[in-house]
PDB file of C-alpha atoms and ligand atoms in Angstrom:
ATOM      1  CA  MET B   1     -25.428  92.936  40.559  1.00 98.00           C
ATOM      2  CA  LYS B   2     -27.067  94.217  37.435  1.00 98.00           C
ATOM      3  CA  LEU B   3     -30.784  94.037  36.702  1.00 98.00           C
ATOM      4  CA  THR B   4     -32.344  94.470  33.265  1.00 98.00           C
ATOM      5  CA  VAL B   5     -36.085  95.019  33.020  1.00 98.00           C
ATOM      6  CA  LEU B   6     -37.529  92.788  30.316  1.00 98.00           C
ATOM      7  CA  GLY B   7     -41.158  93.458  31.130  1.00 98.00           C
ATOM      8  CA  SER B   8     -42.691  96.063  33.424  1.00 98.00           C
ATOM      9  CA  GLY B   9     -46.289  95.270  32.558  1.00 98.00           C
ATOM     10  CA  CYS B  10     -48.909  92.714  33.535  1.00 98.00           C
ATOM     11  CA  ALA B  11     -50.994  90.193  31.613  1.00 97.00           C
ATOM     12  CA  VAL B  12     -52.837  92.892  29.641  1.00 97.00           C
ATOM     13  CA  PRO B  13     -51.240  93.423  26.198  1.00 98.00           C
ATOM     14  CA  HIS B  14     -49.552  96.841  26.142  1.00 98.00           C
ATOM     15  CA  PRO B  15     -47.519  98.620  23.447  1.00 97.00           C
ATOM     16  CA  GLU B  16     -44.621  99.594  25.759  1.00 98.00           C
ATOM     17  CA  ARG B  17     -44.786  97.242  28.708  1.00 98.00           C
ATOM     18  CA  ALA B  18     -44.204  93.518  28.165  1.00 98.00           C
ATOM     19  CA  SER B  19     -45.368  91.114  30.848  1.00 98.00           C
ATOM     20  CA  SER B  20     -43.064  90.109  33.699  1.00 98.00           C
ATOM     21  CA  GLY B  21     -39.411  89.247  33.304  1.00 98.00           C
ATOM     22  CA  PHE B  22     -36.182  90.534  34.905  1.00 99.00           C
ATOM     23  CA  TRP B  23     -32.648  89.490  34.003  1.00 99.00           C
ATOM     24  CA  LEU B  24     -30.190  89.514  36.903  1.00 98.00           C
ATOM     25  CA  GLU B  25     -26.452  89.194  36.470  1.00 98.00           C
ATOM     26  CA  ALA B  26     -24.489  88.308  39.586  1.00 98.00           C
ATOM     27  CA  ALA B  27     -20.910  87.166  40.158  1.00 97.00           C
ATOM     28  CA  GLY B  28     -22.070  83.547  40.134  1.00 96.00           C
ATOM     29  CA  GLY B  29     -24.128  83.633  36.939  1.00 98.00           C
ATOM     30  CA  LYS B  30     -27.312  84.766  35.247  1.00 98.00           C
ATOM     31  CA  LEU B  31     -30.756  84.466  36.739  1.00 98.00           C
ATOM     32  CA  LEU B  32     -34.130  85.145  35.125  1.00 98.00           C
ATOM     33  CA  LEU B  33     -36.812  86.343  37.528  1.00 99.00           C
ATOM     34  CA  ASP B  34     -40.132  85.263  35.988  1.00 98.00           C
ATOM     35  CA  CYS B  35     -40.562  84.212  32.391  1.00 98.00           C
ATOM     36  CA  SER B  36     -43.556  85.618  30.556  1.00 98.00           C
ATOM     37  CA  ALA B  37     -44.067  84.774  26.904  1.00 97.00           C
ATOM     38  CA  ALA B  38     -42.702  88.201  25.990  1.00 98.00           C
ATOM     39  CA  ALA B  39     -39.599  87.803  28.193  1.00 98.00           C
ATOM     40  CA  VAL B  40     -38.246  85.053  25.952  1.00 97.00           C
ATOM     41  CA  HIS B  41     -37.828  87.440  23.028  1.00 98.00           C
ATOM     42  CA  ARG B  42     -37.032  90.443  25.174  1.00 98.00           C
ATOM     43  CA  MET B  43     -33.834  88.654  26.330  1.00 98.00           C
ATOM     44  CA  ALA B  44     -32.650  88.555  22.719  1.00 98.00           C
ATOM     45  CA  GLN B  45     -33.791  92.116  22.098  1.00 98.00           C
ATOM     46  CA  GLU B  46     -31.617  93.314  24.996  1.00 98.00           C
ATOM     47  CA  LYS B  47     -28.721  91.246  23.598  1.00 98.00           C
ATOM     48  CA  LEU B  48     -28.502  89.196  26.782  1.00 98.00           C
ATOM     49  CA  ASP B  49     -26.645  85.906  26.836  1.00 98.00           C
ATOM     50  CA  TRP B  50     -29.761  83.691  27.039  1.00 98.00           C
ATOM     51  CA  PRO B  51     -28.024  80.469  25.865  1.00 98.00           C
ATOM     52  CA  GLU B  52     -25.910  80.711  29.045  1.00 98.00           C
ATOM     53  CA  LEU B  53     -28.782  81.402  31.431  1.00 98.00           C
ATOM     54  CA  ASP B  54     -28.073  79.515  34.673  1.00 98.00           C
ATOM     55  CA  ALA B  55     -31.310  79.646  36.631  1.00 98.00           C
ATOM     56  CA  ILE B  56     -34.944  80.720  36.486  1.00 98.00           C
ATOM     57  CA  TRP B  57     -37.168  81.759  39.373  1.00 98.00           C
ATOM     58  CA  LEU B  58     -40.919  81.517  38.830  1.00 98.00           C
ATOM     59  CA  SER B  59     -42.698  83.582  41.471  1.00 98.00           C
ATOM     60  CA  HIS B  60     -46.066  81.933  40.747  1.00 98.00           C
ATOM     61  CA  PHE B  61     -47.980  80.193  38.003  1.00 98.00           C
ATOM     62  CA  HIS B  62     -50.009  83.036  36.498  1.00 98.00           C
ATOM     63  CA  LEU B  63     -49.185  82.977  32.802  1.00 98.00           C
ATOM     64  CA  ASP B  64     -47.791  86.515  32.704  1.00 98.00           C
ATOM     65  CA  HIS B  65     -45.000  85.128  34.937  1.00 98.00           C
ATOM     66  CA  CYS B  66     -44.425  81.609  33.627  1.00 98.00           C
ATOM     67  CA  GLY B  67     -46.073  81.335  30.202  1.00 98.00           C
ATOM     68  CA  GLY B  68     -42.803  81.770  28.314  1.00 98.00           C
ATOM     69  CA  LEU B  69     -40.979  78.898  29.978  1.00 98.00           C
ATOM     70  CA  PRO B  70     -42.300  76.058  27.780  1.00 97.00           C
ATOM     71  CA  ALA B  71     -41.595  78.152  24.683  1.00 97.00           C
ATOM     72  CA  PHE B  72     -38.077  78.933  25.914  1.00 98.00           C
ATOM     73  CA  LEU B  73     -37.353  75.234  26.542  1.00 98.00           C
ATOM     74  CA  PHE B  74     -38.839  74.382  23.167  1.00 97.00           C
ATOM     75  CA  GLY B  75     -36.363  76.848  21.673  1.00 97.00           C
ATOM     76  CA  THR B  76     -33.274  75.713  23.612  1.00 98.00           C
ATOM     77  CA  ARG B  77     -34.005  72.098  22.656  1.00 96.00           C
ATOM     78  CA  HIS B  78     -33.578  72.875  18.986  1.00 93.00           C
ATOM     79  CA  THR B  79     -31.480  76.011  18.566  1.00 96.00           C
ATOM     80  CA  PRO B  80     -27.789  75.770  17.491  1.00 97.00           C
ATOM     81  CA  GLN B  81     -26.726  78.153  20.319  1.00 97.00           C
ATOM     82  CA  THR B  82     -27.408  75.543  23.018  1.00 97.00           C
ATOM     83  CA  GLN B  83     -26.351  72.294  21.349  1.00 96.00           C
ATOM     84  CA  THR B  84     -22.865  72.290  22.927  1.00 96.00           C
ATOM     85  CA  ARG B  85     -24.001  73.558  26.322  1.00 97.00           C
ATOM     86  CA  LYS B  86     -23.289  71.134  29.170  1.00 96.00           C
ATOM     87  CA  LYS B  87     -24.022  73.120  32.329  1.00 97.00           C
ATOM     88  CA  PRO B  88     -27.453  72.596  33.856  1.00 98.00           C
ATOM     89  CA  LEU B  89     -30.377  75.007  33.752  1.00 98.00           C
ATOM     90  CA  ARG B  90     -32.049  75.101  37.127  1.00 98.00           C
ATOM     91  CA  ILE B  91     -35.699  76.124  37.459  1.00 98.00           C
ATOM     92  CA  PHE B  92     -37.050  77.116  40.868  1.00 98.00           C
ATOM     93  CA  GLY B  93     -40.637  77.746  41.911  1.00 98.00           C
ATOM     94  CA  GLY B  94     -43.299  76.828  44.409  1.00 98.00           C
ATOM     95  CA  LYS B  95     -45.160  73.626  45.099  1.00 97.00           C
ATOM     96  CA  GLY B  96     -46.760  72.318  41.925  1.00 98.00           C
ATOM     97  CA  LEU B  97     -43.952  73.449  39.610  1.00 98.00           C
ATOM     98  CA  LYS B  98     -43.123  69.905  38.531  1.00 98.00           C
ATOM     99  CA  ASN B  99     -46.742  69.080  37.760  1.00 98.00           C
ATOM    100  CA  LEU B 100     -47.208  72.312  35.843  1.00 97.00           C
ATOM    101  CA  LEU B 101     -44.181  71.724  33.631  1.00 97.00           C
ATOM    102  CA  LYS B 102     -45.152  68.089  33.119  1.00 97.00           C
ATOM    103  CA  ALA B 103     -48.616  69.192  31.983  1.00 97.00           C
ATOM    104  CA  PHE B 104     -47.145  71.716  29.542  1.00 96.00           C
ATOM    105  CA  ASP B 105     -44.813  69.050  28.180  1.00 97.00           C
ATOM    106  CA  GLU B 106     -47.439  66.386  27.799  1.00 96.00           C
ATOM    107  CA  ALA B 107     -49.935  68.724  26.131  1.00 96.00           C
ATOM    108  CA  GLY B 108     -48.005  68.407  22.893  1.00 95.00           C
ATOM    109  CA  ASN B 109     -45.417  65.663  23.469  1.00 94.00           C
ATOM    110  CA  TYR B 110     -42.783  68.415  23.215  1.00 97.00           C
ATOM    111  CA  LYS B 111     -39.960  66.553  25.049  1.00 97.00           C
ATOM    112  CA  LEU B 112     -39.089  69.832  26.775  1.00 97.00           C
ATOM    113  CA  PHE B 113     -36.838  68.059  29.257  1.00 96.00           C
ATOM    114  CA  GLN B 114     -34.798  66.192  26.676  1.00 97.00           C
ATOM    115  CA  GLN B 115     -32.301  69.004  26.211  1.00 97.00           C
ATOM    116  CA  PRO B 116     -28.620  69.054  25.163  1.00 97.00           C
ATOM    117  CA  PHE B 117     -27.949  70.029  28.799  1.00 98.00           C
ATOM    118  CA  PRO B 118     -29.467  68.887  32.116  1.00 98.00           C
ATOM    119  CA  VAL B 119     -32.599  70.642  33.384  1.00 98.00           C
ATOM    120  CA  GLU B 120     -33.222  70.573  37.114  1.00 98.00           C
ATOM    121  CA  ILE B 121     -36.604  71.488  38.541  1.00 98.00           C
ATOM    122  CA  VAL B 122     -36.635  72.419  42.204  1.00 98.00           C
ATOM    123  CA  GLU B 123     -39.766  73.089  44.252  1.00 98.00           C
ATOM    124  CA  ILE B 124     -39.169  75.596  47.022  1.00 97.00           C
ATOM    125  CA  GLU B 125     -41.113  75.796  50.263  1.00 96.00           C
ATOM    126  CA  PRO B 126     -41.928  79.189  51.768  1.00 95.00           C
ATOM    127  CA  GLN B 127     -39.345  80.075  54.462  1.00 93.00           C
ATOM    128  CA  GLU B 128     -36.725  78.028  52.633  1.00 92.00           C
ATOM    129  CA  LYS B 129     -33.160  79.297  52.121  1.00 97.00           C
ATOM    130  CA  TRP B 130     -30.950  77.950  49.360  1.00 98.00           C
ATOM    131  CA  GLU B 131     -28.157  78.830  46.961  1.00 98.00           C
ATOM    132  CA  ILE B 132     -29.807  79.875  43.690  1.00 98.00           C
ATOM    133  CA  LEU B 133     -26.503  80.674  41.964  1.00 98.00           C
ATOM    134  CA  PRO B 134     -22.972  80.059  43.258  1.00 98.00           C
ATOM    135  CA  GLY B 135     -22.430  82.743  45.905  1.00 98.00           C
ATOM    136  CA  LEU B 136     -26.009  84.018  45.727  1.00 98.00           C
ATOM    137  CA  THR B 137     -28.294  83.024  48.578  1.00 98.00           C
ATOM    138  CA  ALA B 138     -32.056  83.031  48.161  1.00 98.00           C
ATOM    139  CA  ALA B 139     -34.825  83.125  50.727  1.00 98.00           C
ATOM    140  CA  ALA B 140     -38.540  83.004  49.945  1.00 98.00           C
ATOM    141  CA  ILE B 141     -41.756  83.844  51.756  1.00 98.00           C
ATOM    142  CA  SER B 142     -45.353  83.190  50.875  1.00 98.00           C
ATOM    143  CA  THR B 143     -47.369  86.187  49.596  1.00 98.00           C
ATOM    144  CA  PRO B 144     -51.114  86.872  49.548  1.00 98.00           C
ATOM    145  CA  HIS B 145     -51.698  86.435  45.825  1.00 98.00           C
ATOM    146  CA  LYS B 146     -51.916  82.749  44.868  1.00 98.00           C
ATOM    147  CA  GLU B 147     -51.450  79.589  46.860  1.00 97.00           C
ATOM    148  CA  GLU B 148     -47.907  79.094  45.533  1.00 98.00           C
ATOM    149  CA  SER B 149     -46.864  82.749  45.113  1.00 98.00           C
ATOM    150  CA  MET B 150     -43.668  83.826  46.832  1.00 98.00           C
ATOM    151  CA  ALA B 151     -41.424  86.844  47.222  1.00 98.00           C
ATOM    152  CA  ILE B 152     -37.706  86.209  47.015  1.00 98.00           C
ATOM    153  CA  ARG B 153     -34.702  87.866  48.673  1.00 98.00           C
ATOM    154  CA  LEU B 154     -31.302  87.442  47.014  1.00 98.00           C
ATOM    155  CA  THR B 155     -28.057  88.198  48.852  1.00 98.00           C
ATOM    156  CA  ASP B 156     -24.576  87.980  47.404  1.00 98.00           C
ATOM    157  CA  ALA B 157     -21.327  87.140  49.200  1.00 97.00           C
ATOM    158  CA  GLY B 158     -20.667  90.822  49.873  1.00 97.00           C
ATOM    159  CA  GLY B 159     -24.064  91.292  51.532  1.00 98.00           C
ATOM    160  CA  VAL B 160     -25.670  93.187  48.647  1.00 98.00           C
ATOM    161  CA  SER B 161     -29.329  92.232  48.428  1.00 98.00           C
ATOM    162  CA  MET B 162     -32.445  92.609  46.352  1.00 98.00           C
ATOM    163  CA  VAL B 163     -36.025  91.624  47.023  1.00 98.00           C
ATOM    164  CA  TYR B 164     -38.556  90.822  44.326  1.00 98.00           C
ATOM    165  CA  THR B 165     -42.091  90.811  45.671  1.00 98.00           C
ATOM    166  CA  ALA B 166     -43.654  89.643  42.383  1.00 98.00           C
ATOM    167  CA  ASP B 167     -47.454  89.844  42.481  1.00 98.00           C
ATOM    168  CA  THR B 168     -48.811  90.311  45.971  1.00 98.00           C
ATOM    169  CA  GLY B 169     -51.522  91.792  48.084  1.00 98.00           C
ATOM    170  CA  PHE B 170     -50.694  93.996  51.049  1.00 98.00           C
ATOM    171  CA  ASP B 171     -48.890  92.298  53.918  1.00 98.00           C
ATOM    172  CA  MET B 172     -46.611  93.915  56.489  1.00 97.00           C
ATOM    173  CA  ILE B 173     -44.518  90.745  56.472  1.00 97.00           C
ATOM    174  CA  LEU B 174     -43.243  91.891  53.082  1.00 98.00           C
ATOM    175  CA  GLY B 175     -41.917  95.015  54.742  1.00 98.00           C
ATOM    176  CA  ASP B 176     -39.934  92.981  57.250  1.00 98.00           C
ATOM    177  CA  PHE B 177     -38.723  90.625  54.542  1.00 98.00           C
ATOM    178  CA  ALA B 178     -37.486  93.532  52.400  1.00 98.00           C
ATOM    179  CA  ARG B 179     -35.876  95.468  55.244  1.00 98.00           C
ATOM    180  CA  GLY B 180     -32.811  97.417  54.193  1.00 98.00           C
ATOM    181  CA  ALA B 181     -32.508  95.768  50.764  1.00 98.00           C
ATOM    182  CA  ASP B 182     -30.243  97.504  48.267  1.00 98.00           C
ATOM    183  CA  LEU B 183     -33.021  97.172  45.708  1.00 98.00           C
ATOM    184  CA  LEU B 184     -36.661  96.443  46.402  1.00 98.00           C
ATOM    185  CA  LEU B 185     -38.422  95.425  43.198  1.00 98.00           C
ATOM    186  CA  MET B 186     -42.080  95.723  44.105  1.00 98.00           C
ATOM    187  CA  GLU B 187     -45.284  95.364  42.208  1.00 98.00           C
ATOM    188  CA  CYS B 188     -47.525  98.423  42.060  1.00 98.00           C
ATOM    189  CA  SER B 189     -50.283  97.155  39.821  1.00 98.00           C
ATOM    190  CA  PHE B 190     -52.760  99.974  40.379  1.00 98.00           C
ATOM    191  CA  TYR B 191     -52.772 103.699  41.014  1.00 98.00           C
ATOM    192  CA  GLN B 192     -55.755 103.703  43.364  1.00 97.00           C
ATOM    193  CA  ASN B 193     -59.048 101.933  44.073  1.00 96.00           C
ATOM    194  CA  LYS B 194     -57.550  98.561  43.196  1.00 97.00           C
ATOM    195  CA  PRO B 195     -60.259  96.228  41.915  1.00 96.00           C
ATOM    196  CA  VAL B 196     -58.754  93.135  43.605  1.00 95.00           C
ATOM    197  CA  LYS B 197     -57.171  92.690  46.998  1.00 96.00           C
ATOM    198  CA  TYR B 198     -54.334  90.440  45.836  1.00 98.00           C
ATOM    199  CA  HIS B 199     -52.363  93.244  44.147  1.00 98.00           C
ATOM    200  CA  LEU B 200     -50.893  96.524  45.452  1.00 98.00           C
ATOM    201  CA  GLU B 201     -51.875 100.099  44.742  1.00 98.00           C
ATOM    202  CA  LEU B 202     -49.600 103.086  45.161  1.00 98.00           C
ATOM    203  CA  THR B 203     -50.505 103.985  48.765  1.00 98.00           C
ATOM    204  CA  GLU B 204     -49.743 100.440  49.895  1.00 98.00           C
ATOM    205  CA  ALA B 205     -46.496 100.207  47.915  1.00 98.00           C
ATOM    206  CA  MET B 206     -45.323 103.495  49.402  1.00 98.00           C
ATOM    207  CA  TYR B 207     -46.333 102.439  52.905  1.00 98.00           C
ATOM    208  CA  LEU B 208     -44.317  99.229  52.565  1.00 98.00           C
ATOM    209  CA  THR B 209     -41.363 101.189  51.180  1.00 98.00           C
ATOM    210  CA  ARG B 210     -41.324 103.590  54.106  1.00 98.00           C
ATOM    211  CA  TYR B 211     -41.547 100.669  56.508  1.00 98.00           C
ATOM    212  CA  ALA B 212     -38.888  98.505  54.802  1.00 98.00           C
ATOM    213  CA  GLU B 213     -36.370 101.339  54.291  1.00 98.00           C
ATOM    214  CA  PRO B 214     -34.643  99.910  51.214  1.00 98.00           C
ATOM    215  CA  LYS B 215     -31.859 101.872  49.544  1.00 98.00           C
ATOM    216  CA  ARG B 216     -33.918 102.039  46.354  1.00 98.00           C
ATOM    217  CA  VAL B 217     -37.343 100.852  45.305  1.00 98.00           C
ATOM    218  CA  MET B 218     -38.325  99.980  41.751  1.00 98.00           C
ATOM    219  CA  LEU B 219     -42.037  99.772  41.061  1.00 98.00           C
ATOM    220  CA  THR B 220     -43.320  97.431  38.337  1.00 98.00           C
ATOM    221  CA  HIS B 221     -46.207  95.234  37.083  1.00 98.00           C
ATOM    222  CA  PHE B 222     -48.222  98.211  35.894  1.00 98.00           C
ATOM    223  CA  TYR B 223     -51.771  97.817  34.644  1.00 98.00           C
ATOM    224  CA  PRO B 224     -52.835 100.153  31.817  1.00 97.00           C
ATOM    225  CA  GLU B 225     -54.678 102.209  34.471  1.00 97.00           C
ATOM    226  CA  TRP B 226     -51.261 103.839  35.002  1.00 98.00           C
ATOM    227  CA  ASP B 227     -51.076 105.192  31.451  1.00 98.00           C
ATOM    228  CA  GLY B 228     -50.886 108.972  31.476  1.00 97.00           C
ATOM    229  CA  ILE B 229     -50.090 109.208  35.205  1.00 98.00           C
ATOM    230  CA  ASP B 230     -46.694 110.576  36.284  1.00 98.00           C
ATOM    231  CA  LEU B 231     -45.736 107.859  38.743  1.00 98.00           C
ATOM    232  CA  LEU B 232     -42.624 109.546  40.147  1.00 97.00           C
ATOM    233  CA  GLU B 233     -44.513 112.787  40.729  1.00 97.00           C
ATOM    234  CA  GLU B 234     -47.242 110.848  42.552  1.00 97.00           C
ATOM    235  CA  CYS B 235     -44.649 109.072  44.720  1.00 97.00           C
ATOM    236  CA  LYS B 236     -43.309 112.396  46.027  1.00 95.00           C
ATOM    237  CA  ARG B 237     -46.564 112.894  47.934  1.00 95.00           C
ATOM    238  CA  PHE B 238     -45.653 109.935  50.131  1.00 96.00           C
ATOM    239  CA  SER B 239     -42.074 110.850  51.117  1.00 94.00           C
ATOM    240  CA  PRO B 240     -40.918 107.266  50.459  1.00 96.00           C
ATOM    241  CA  GLY B 241     -37.534 107.924  52.117  1.00 95.00           C
ATOM    242  CA  CYS B 242     -35.485 106.515  49.254  1.00 97.00           C
ATOM    243  CA  GLU B 243     -35.019 106.811  45.532  1.00 97.00           C
ATOM    244  CA  VAL B 244     -38.036 105.533  43.575  1.00 98.00           C
ATOM    245  CA  ILE B 245     -37.475 104.059  40.129  1.00 98.00           C
ATOM    246  CA  GLU B 246     -40.253 103.442  37.632  1.00 98.00           C
ATOM    247  CA  ALA B 247     -39.575 100.136  35.864  1.00 98.00           C
ATOM    248  CA  LYS B 248     -39.514 100.545  32.105  1.00 98.00           C
ATOM    249  CA  ASP B 249     -38.761  97.855  29.563  1.00 98.00           C
ATOM    250  CA  GLY B 250     -35.039  98.008  28.787  1.00 98.00           C
ATOM    251  CA  LEU B 251     -34.061  99.865  31.960  1.00 98.00           C
ATOM    252  CA  VAL B 252     -30.798  98.621  33.534  1.00 98.00           C
ATOM    253  CA  VAL B 253     -29.835  99.263  37.154  1.00 98.00           C
ATOM    254  CA  GLU B 254     -26.696  98.275  39.013  1.00 98.00           C
ATOM    255  CA  PHE B 255     -26.566  97.906  42.756  1.00 97.00           C
TER     256      PHE B 255
HETATM  257 ZN1   ZN H 301     -48.813  89.261  37.134  1.00 75.32          ZN
HETATM  258 ZN1   ZN H 302     -50.230  86.980  39.398  1.00 75.32          ZN
END
């Protein structure tokens, strides 16, 4: 699988870090993990094949994770690149996804779901397992962040796996959920003294990494508090037990 970082930042506007979005290419297709407003244009900037996107996972309904979706659908409805597309676009997220998208649509009578191709909206329950792309199994668990927020674990036919925590507070269950993953994509919003309990700071992210023993961990969702701090140098203090990668917009990793 190949992961491209579209946005390694949070909701706060930042000159180098767009808000959340990750493009995953697997044998069975292309999956977008979260869709911030910035992610829509970042896909084009990275020359990714966005007209052929197969599925979208929305980890939760904070706008730095889902705010780009209505704009993306508004674009695909009208752009020449999607007029001959026939395969469906499938959108997955937690309880309330259908109502959220309906509200977006009705706010401006946009007809977001009258597309040249079918759009399927699927609400996922925590603990559910399903096939998110052909040959790519997904499992989700609830996270302490928002009522509908979930972490997702993706496993391909060969057993290669990645876990995306998305936004979350500290919970040891995440460590169990991420155990042994080939890539653990974990939020690390704050360096220290986090101002809210429903995000992670470095000590917690490193603790979960040591516990989960992934092959690699990529930290993301950085608040501007991180500016000027050498993240990788800081991580060394914790002996994380695996390679640590700092997410940067445009970074590509294969696993
Ligand atoms: Zn966020
Ligand atoms: Zn959030």
